[in-house]
Amino acid sequence: MYTWGISSAGILAPANMSDINVFVGNTSYIDPEVYQLWLDGLSATDAVYARQHTGILRKTGATRDMLQYDTLDYYRTFSMLEKILHHPPQIANQMLLQIPPSTQKMLIEKYYEFDFPVLREILGKKLSSKNRKDLDDISEKTSIKLKSCRRQFDNFKRVFKVVEDMEGPIVKNIQSHFLISERLAKQYAAIVFFANNRFDTGKKRLQYLTVPDFTHCADEMIANWTVGSIDSKVDIDADIDRDFLQELRDTKILLDKDISDIHRNVVCSALQDKMSEKVYVDMESNFKIIDPCRQTGWTSENVRNFLEIYKTSCKQIEVFKRQPRLLRIWERYMDTLTRCILRMYHS
Amino acid sequence: MPGKLKVRVIAGRDLPVMDRASERADAFVELKFGNTTYKTDVYRKSLNPQWNSEWYKFEVDDEELQDEPLQIRIMDYDTYSAHDAIGKLYIDLNPLLWKDGVVGISGWFPIYDTMHGIRGEINVAIRVELFTDANKFRESSCGVKFFCSSCVPFNYTAAAIYGFVEELVVNDDPEYQWIDKIRTPRSSNEARQRLFSQLSGELQRKIGLKVLEMGGNAVIGYNQCFDLEGESGIVVRGIGTAVCLIKSSLMVSSPSSASPSRDPLREMWEFSRRKFPLTEDTETASPSSPTTTSPTKLSESPTKAVPCVTRRASDSDITGTPTKGGSLASSGSGSGPTKSAVPVVPIVPQSSIDMLEYPFFSINHFPSGFLVHLGGMVTARSVKLLDRIHNPGRLFLSDEPETRDAWWTEIRTEIRSHANAMGCHAVVGYRETTSICDEICVLSASGTAAVINLQTDAQQQAVSDQKGLLTMSLDRKEFEKEKGHMKETQSSSQDGANADDTSGETLFKCSLCHIPYKENSLPFPVSMAKCCKCGLSSVPDILFTTIQPPHELEILGKGCLLQARICRTKRKAQGEANAALVSDALPFMEYELHRQLMSKLKVKGMNTIFDLRVQVNVGETLLVGVATGTAVYLSALPPPTLLRVTSKGVTPNTGKHISDVQKKIVDTTTKNRDFYGVNPPETIGDSPESPRVQNNGDVEPVDDVTEINLSSGTKETFVLEIDDTEDEGIVSLILDPEIPKGFDLCSTEVYPGNKALSKQLQMFSVVYRQTFNLLETPNNRKLADIFDKLIKMACFKLRSMVPCCVCDLHFDVRIPEDDQIQIWLTAAVASVEKRSYEQQLTGKAPSDSDLQFTMEELSDQSSHIPFTAHKLPRLERRMQYIKDSAVYRPVVEITPLCYVPGATIDRYMGNINLYFIRESTSVREVGGVSGFMHSFVSEVQAMIRSHVLALGGNAIVAYDMIECVLSENPHKNQCQCLINVTGDAVRVIHDLELPSFSEEESMETCKTETIPENIHEKDSKEP
């Protein structure tokens, strides 16, 4: 049996380098299973083991040797493809490999697929080369192979670079440049959104949040808080509407002691009818959101009600009555915030 | 005939980054033809330059157009230093010179660099305008079409077949020129690529001239190869069959081939659905009897006077008088005497076979009525010493071809005399090969001796069209017999509820197998029997041929791949002594190969081999012989006798052993007979041997049987003698490992049996090289293991496509170093249609239900394949996999067959003959030699596809990787490889459009695929 060594191209070749066994078809059919192993960052040797475990040798009567050569054929094909996959539209133009359109789709989609644990770690971090070097920590923590972590990191970075300054709806942009499904594009949009707006998702308090939570929130914010959301004119989707942020400052008056007190009273009185005494007391004593609510065991229904009233009660405050514009901004802020908080409100 | 070449450079895409700082390139294009060069503007700072250039015009000579490729070089502009090369592209302009050929070449081509491989793509448009000129003394042969396909092309009829044409050209190899020591590897490679292209153009031009002189307008079965003789230069050889082709009169090229059975295209010359007119055509004298033989003669002296027998003496003037008279009418322009209606035959005079100096035909499929009798395989080999002394620089160019010519003349003469000895006046399926090792060169030629009738299909067609079932047979008995057959066939084919009026004409002609010589006239003993079909004439017990199974012959059950592999060691020696050693060893190899083939054939329970190719390779201390063919059971030939094992020194022990071995052979044979459905009819012979053996499993009866067979008139039965352990090894060698379930393997282009190939699923090439370690001596067993492994490996790779037939499976073997064996193989994979032979013959299209059946079966089979999905649901994945292979239609189909299963060839776009050299100085970094070869072979396929597309085609048929020379310097991390590929670019129309997936998918493909701006049809872009 052969021993295997890693070449610098990352492809495994038999130690006896002078032996050749290469199979090239006019049409490149890809075994999705082997592709997944490659994406998972398995070395060819490990991939052979993994395939062997599926009982393939018994089922097909193949020898281990054959499985090795087969795996290597695929691995070489993948490494030829990798450069092209960095620019997915090229895969249809390129002439090197003739690939059925359905397979092309599969290749791209899976290449850009990522593991949530890895994303969770990367999210909110700067996509710098320094952080790329630290990927082995992430790899260790998530027990996902370093090679796979790198691919995912590079994918984030690549997508980010391409769409960061691009005009128009971000999800559409990602889809047209990377030919991935809407589902996946939305997830990338979230990453781009967070990275672009420097959300600090790494805070300890937010540790419990999962990737779908973040993508959901990003989705809401993109839908409501960016320029593209109200104005169908072309603009950058990845940034929060600057005017909106500016205007939002005006609502800071709520933080004024006086107004805040009034608001609190209005909220509290409105709530009295709807909520249990206990909840009410809790609410009254501290006005923070998720953590406290959780500690006191609110149901999400409770939270919803609270936020609804918190939003509407502003109407009763003098300042807001005088300025309908302020109210509109407040509602735009609160609607999205409510949905985000509700999403985030889970154990 | 001067002409104008016009080239336009449109755009580039996905160019490599040439400037690190800007991550862009400043690309421009340099066009070169002859001595003229044009440059486009520099398109700055882009990886997707849009040049949109004007039409650059070159005024050229047609001779140049034939010889020279158009060179397109893509450069990166550099203000201060020399411009950097991005890559190059060579375009052969010959397809544009065909009279009714494509108008332009246009499309995206990969930009190729010999050091870096493919680097982006370029879109160019090319046209040629020829001015008509009737210069008698011209040196060009524009318009002569070349086809690699070894058949009369579809949609064409051969109005006349003129026979063998050959030419060879010799040149220095740039790789061995002194200048190579100082130039870069890139320029050396490019010089070589350019030279190959030029030599190939020159060779075709010269052959074309011969064809024109004969009165022909095309070469079919064109076979061209390069002999890289190292220091002594490059020899380019081309052989082919000159013909006069006329477009089939009824040809309609509409894609609406909804009912292919009525499609006239199909009625021509199709292998999967054949029919032939009932015309028997013998003016040939002796329907005596045939066999198999592979006579070998070896000669060492390179220059021997060539005794030319009864025929005309010289190559050069053969083409002169006899044929010329009438042929002037067709003026060699390529158009031929086409009247729009029925082909009018008499205008093209057919030369008589006796007038041909070498009555050889390089084709493997024949028009109906062409083959009369098959004699058997003939081979000639000769060992030559490549003499370096006669090589004083370029001077040798003038006389060298003559030496090579003389060598080949010698061999051809020998082949001809072998054929004559078998009572045959022609050799069909003719092929020439060489094997070179340092200064030793082994020249080989082989073919099938046959009696033929040159009055082709067209003439007969005309006659049969007029007179229906009229037979022209002079032989009363033959006629009666045919009639009898016809009745049989008719009755059986009526079950097929086939309303086609042609069904009645289908029948098999056993007369092909009848020996053309007197039973005792052969210089070697041959076993004969009466024909099992008509019982009138004699047939040999075994038949070896180099041709495709003719449709006239009935095959029982199905056939299979048959291969014999032999290796021998040889002493190291130099010069004459070495040549002598090789010469001495060759007959033994030949004998052993023959013995292995015979034994294996018998164990398979079959009696005939088609498409047999014998390769002999010479190394410094190693000789490797590989014979590959397809075994079948021809119902006309007697059932094969069982392989009998004997031992001379019989002791009680060995006696037991022998009977064990015999039992094993009997068991395997029985099993094979059942598996392949080749159990001989019960009526033959006094004892149906196999059932009896099966019943009691005893060895006793077998001996009886063989004795019975021995006594039943045959002179010699094939006996395997086991006297020592070496002989015992032979037994293990003749028992092939089982073929994985669901696969049929064959070397032929048609399914060897009562089925047809319905859709091509894949075409693949395998490149394999193994180094024997120092301690082990390569032996037959190890060699056989390599081949068995390659076959098994290919089946494993293709397991998702079962049930399928791996066809046209060919192995090319080389011994690059003494401890290395290199093999490359190419094959097509196709699904098999369960159609009866009658259906095939009558050209009945597969009904929808047939197709569904196949697909169902496919999905059923592939459920065995374990695809445990990680992220997709299992079913979905499986479906996708099936969908891909069963329904997906590649943008460009590549096939080694001369047709595309499941499609009809609508038009031939041109002959493709490409040479690529690839070199790397960082082999380890690209994944070793395997990685290097993997990308190179992929790149070559990509280049072929782009050439086909640019010609307006969607498939390439008769694809062949002719040469694959790999040299390596592991210490320097270097590797170099040369690949030569050929084929015919065609446009095909697929039989059935499968609306479910294909429409949507092909739309998708269309979008992504650049459609050349209709340059083939219209002139809109012209300024």
PDB file of C-alpha atoms in Angstrom, chain B residues 362-478:
ATOM      1  CA  SER B 362      -8.053   1.757 -44.321  1.00  0.00           C
ATOM      2  CA  ILE B 363     -11.760   1.662 -43.539  1.00  0.00           C
ATOM      3  CA  ASN B 364     -13.485  -0.706 -41.145  1.00  0.00           C
ATOM      4  CA  HIS B 365     -17.130  -0.278 -42.033  1.00  0.00           C
ATOM      5  CA  PHE B 366     -18.122  -1.095 -45.562  1.00  0.00           C
ATOM      6  CA  PRO B 367     -20.913  -0.242 -47.913  1.00  0.00           C
ATOM      7  CA  SER B 368     -23.277  -3.078 -48.562  1.00  0.00           C
ATOM      8  CA  GLY B 369     -21.971  -5.498 -51.046  1.00  0.00           C
ATOM      9  CA  PHE B 370     -18.409  -4.306 -50.705  1.00  0.00           C
ATOM     10  CA  LEU B 371     -17.179  -7.335 -48.816  1.00  0.00           C
ATOM     11  CA  VAL B 372     -17.503 -10.634 -50.625  1.00  0.00           C
ATOM     12  CA  HIS B 373     -15.337 -13.003 -48.649  1.00  0.00           C
ATOM     13  CA  LEU B 374     -13.104 -12.577 -45.662  1.00  0.00           C
ATOM     14  CA  GLY B 375      -9.820 -14.410 -45.691  1.00  0.00           C
ATOM     15  CA  GLY B 376      -8.305 -13.619 -42.345  1.00  0.00           C
ATOM     16  CA  MET B 377      -5.891 -11.335 -40.633  1.00  0.00           C
ATOM     17  CA  VAL B 378      -2.564 -10.567 -42.247  1.00  0.00           C
ATOM     18  CA  THR B 379       0.349  -8.920 -40.489  1.00  0.00           C
ATOM     19  CA  ALA B 380       3.831  -7.918 -41.408  1.00  0.00           C
ATOM     20  CA  ARG B 381       6.503  -6.488 -39.187  1.00  0.00           C
ATOM     21  CA  SER B 382       9.945  -5.258 -39.800  1.00  0.00           C
ATOM     22  CA  VAL B 383      12.685  -4.165 -37.460  1.00  0.00           C
ATOM     23  CA  LYS B 384      14.724  -1.194 -38.630  1.00  0.00           C
ATOM     24  CA  LEU B 385      17.729   0.603 -37.319  1.00  0.00           C
ATOM     25  CA  LEU B 386      17.359   4.358 -37.281  1.00  0.00           C
ATOM     26  CA  ASP B 387      20.624   5.407 -38.739  1.00  0.00           C
ATOM     27  CA  ARG B 388      22.058   8.568 -37.367  1.00  0.00           C
ATOM     28  CA  ILE B 389      25.012   8.707 -39.688  1.00  0.00           C
ATOM     29  CA  HIS B 390      22.842   9.544 -42.651  1.00  0.00           C
ATOM     30  CA  ASN B 391      21.768  12.679 -40.953  1.00  0.00           C
ATOM     31  CA  PRO B 392      24.065  15.500 -41.865  1.00  0.00           C
ATOM     32  CA  GLY B 393      21.993  18.430 -40.756  1.00  0.00           C
ATOM     33  CA  ARG B 394      19.123  19.376 -42.963  1.00  0.00           C
ATOM     34  CA  LEU B 395      20.601  17.763 -46.004  1.00  0.00           C
ATOM     35  CA  PHE B 396      18.955  14.527 -45.201  1.00  0.00           C
ATOM     36  CA  LEU B 397      15.573  16.040 -45.805  1.00  0.00           C
ATOM     37  CA  SER B 398      15.816  15.317 -49.457  1.00  0.00           C
ATOM     38  CA  ASP B 399      16.653  11.660 -49.303  1.00  0.00           C
ATOM     39  CA  GLU B 400      15.323  10.599 -45.958  1.00  0.00           C
ATOM     40  CA  PRO B 401      11.699  10.198 -46.977  1.00  0.00           C
ATOM     41  CA  GLU B 402      12.797   7.776 -49.593  1.00  0.00           C
ATOM     42  CA  THR B 403      14.392   5.531 -47.025  1.00  0.00           C
ATOM     43  CA  ARG B 404      11.233   5.564 -44.977  1.00  0.00           C
ATOM     44  CA  ASP B 405       9.163   5.105 -48.099  1.00  0.00           C
ATOM     45  CA  ALA B 406      11.201   2.101 -49.023  1.00  0.00           C
ATOM     46  CA  TRP B 407      10.674   0.598 -45.605  1.00  0.00           C
ATOM     47  CA  TRP B 408       6.958   0.915 -45.876  1.00  0.00           C
ATOM     48  CA  THR B 409       6.897  -0.297 -49.463  1.00  0.00           C
ATOM     49  CA  GLU B 410       8.605  -3.417 -48.313  1.00  0.00           C
ATOM     50  CA  ILE B 411       6.024  -4.038 -45.627  1.00  0.00           C
ATOM     51  CA  ARG B 412       3.088  -3.296 -47.883  1.00  0.00           C
ATOM     52  CA  THR B 413       4.396  -5.634 -50.508  1.00  0.00           C
ATOM     53  CA  GLU B 414       4.626  -8.321 -47.916  1.00  0.00           C
ATOM     54  CA  ILE B 415       1.083  -7.714 -46.755  1.00  0.00           C
ATOM     55  CA  ARG B 416      -0.089  -7.909 -50.324  1.00  0.00           C
ATOM     56  CA  SER B 417       1.596 -11.203 -50.912  1.00  0.00           C
ATOM     57  CA  HIS B 418       0.121 -12.598 -47.709  1.00  0.00           C
ATOM     58  CA  ALA B 419      -3.289 -11.620 -48.917  1.00  0.00           C
ATOM     59  CA  ASN B 420      -2.640 -13.199 -52.285  1.00  0.00           C
ATOM     60  CA  ALA B 421      -1.610 -16.394 -50.577  1.00  0.00           C
ATOM     61  CA  MET B 422      -5.042 -16.508 -49.031  1.00  0.00           C
ATOM     62  CA  GLY B 423      -6.710 -16.142 -52.376  1.00  0.00           C
ATOM     63  CA  CYS B 424      -7.629 -12.565 -51.646  1.00  0.00           C
ATOM     64  CA  HIS B 425      -7.039  -9.567 -53.838  1.00  0.00           C
ATOM     65  CA  ALA B 426      -7.577  -6.913 -51.205  1.00  0.00           C
ATOM     66  CA  VAL B 427      -6.779  -6.000 -47.650  1.00  0.00           C
ATOM     67  CA  VAL B 428      -9.427  -4.226 -45.609  1.00  0.00           C
ATOM     68  CA  GLY B 429      -9.240  -2.684 -42.167  1.00  0.00           C
ATOM     69  CA  TYR B 430      -5.647  -1.842 -43.005  1.00  0.00           C
ATOM     70  CA  ARG B 431      -3.483  -0.111 -40.403  1.00  0.00           C
ATOM     71  CA  GLU B 432       0.175   0.846 -40.026  1.00  0.00           C
ATOM     72  CA  THR B 433       1.979   1.453 -36.768  1.00  0.00           C
ATOM     73  CA  THR B 434       5.467   1.909 -35.403  1.00  0.00           C
ATOM     74  CA  SER B 435       7.184   1.394 -32.114  1.00  0.00           C
ATOM     75  CA  ILE B 436      10.401   3.241 -31.492  1.00  0.00           C
ATOM     76  CA  CYS B 437      12.949   2.676 -28.787  1.00  0.00           C
ATOM     77  CA  ASP B 438      16.122   4.666 -29.216  1.00  0.00           C
ATOM     78  CA  GLU B 439      17.518   3.512 -32.533  1.00  0.00           C
ATOM     79  CA  ILE B 440      15.248   0.535 -32.975  1.00  0.00           C
ATOM     80  CA  CYS B 441      12.081   1.032 -34.928  1.00  0.00           C
ATOM     81  CA  VAL B 442       9.522  -1.703 -35.427  1.00  0.00           C
ATOM     82  CA  LEU B 443       7.204  -1.078 -38.343  1.00  0.00           C
ATOM     83  CA  SER B 444       3.975  -3.018 -38.375  1.00  0.00           C
ATOM     84  CA  ALA B 445       1.135  -3.286 -40.804  1.00  0.00           C
ATOM     85  CA  SER B 446      -1.965  -5.364 -40.469  1.00  0.00           C
ATOM     86  CA  GLY B 447      -5.287  -5.853 -42.101  1.00  0.00           C
ATOM     87  CA  THR B 448      -7.808  -8.423 -43.150  1.00  0.00           C
ATOM     88  CA  ALA B 449      -7.350 -10.222 -46.410  1.00  0.00           C
ATOM     89  CA  ALA B 450     -10.599 -10.127 -48.327  1.00  0.00           C
ATOM     90  CA  VAL B 451     -12.291 -10.499 -51.628  1.00  0.00           C
ATOM     91  CA  ILE B 452     -14.181  -7.333 -52.332  1.00  0.00           C
ATOM     92  CA  ASN B 453     -16.384  -5.749 -54.891  1.00  0.00           C
ATOM     93  CA  LEU B 454     -15.629  -2.168 -55.736  1.00  0.00           C
ATOM     94  CA  GLN B 455     -18.982  -1.515 -57.329  1.00  0.00           C
ATOM     95  CA  THR B 456     -20.286   0.393 -54.411  1.00  0.00           C
ATOM     96  CA  ASP B 457     -23.465   0.964 -52.675  1.00  0.00           C
ATOM     97  CA  ALA B 458     -24.443   3.853 -54.846  1.00  0.00           C
ATOM     98  CA  GLN B 459     -24.473   1.907 -58.026  1.00  0.00           C
ATOM     99  CA  GLN B 460     -26.267  -0.959 -56.416  1.00  0.00           C
ATOM    100  CA  GLN B 461     -28.687   1.327 -54.781  1.00  0.00           C
ATOM    101  CA  ALA B 462     -29.546   2.765 -58.103  1.00  0.00           C
ATOM    102  CA  VAL B 463     -30.070  -0.665 -59.522  1.00  0.00           C
ATOM    103  CA  SER B 464     -32.056  -1.956 -56.621  1.00  0.00           C
ATOM    104  CA  ASP B 465     -34.159   1.134 -56.576  1.00  0.00           C
ATOM    105  CA  GLN B 466     -35.171   0.380 -60.088  1.00  0.00           C
ATOM    106  CA  LYS B 467     -35.604  -3.297 -59.913  1.00  0.00           C
ATOM    107  CA  GLY B 468     -36.561  -3.959 -56.377  1.00  0.00           C
ATOM    108  CA  LEU B 469     -35.530  -7.348 -55.262  1.00  0.00           C
ATOM    109  CA  LEU B 470     -33.599  -8.187 -58.326  1.00  0.00           C
ATOM    110  CA  THR B 471     -30.466 -10.036 -57.639  1.00  0.00           C
ATOM    111  CA  MET B 472     -27.440  -9.813 -59.763  1.00  0.00           C
ATOM    112  CA  SER B 473     -25.882 -12.902 -58.425  1.00  0.00           C
ATOM    113  CA  LEU B 474     -24.267 -15.023 -61.036  1.00  0.00           C
ATOM    114  CA  ASP B 475     -24.266 -17.944 -58.777  1.00  0.00           C
ATOM    115  CA  ARG B 476     -27.495 -19.800 -58.991  1.00  0.00           C
ATOM    116  CA  LYS B 477     -26.962 -21.626 -55.743  1.00  0.00           C
ATOM    117  CA  GLU B 478     -26.154 -18.483 -53.935  1.00  0.00           C
TER     118      GLU B 478
END
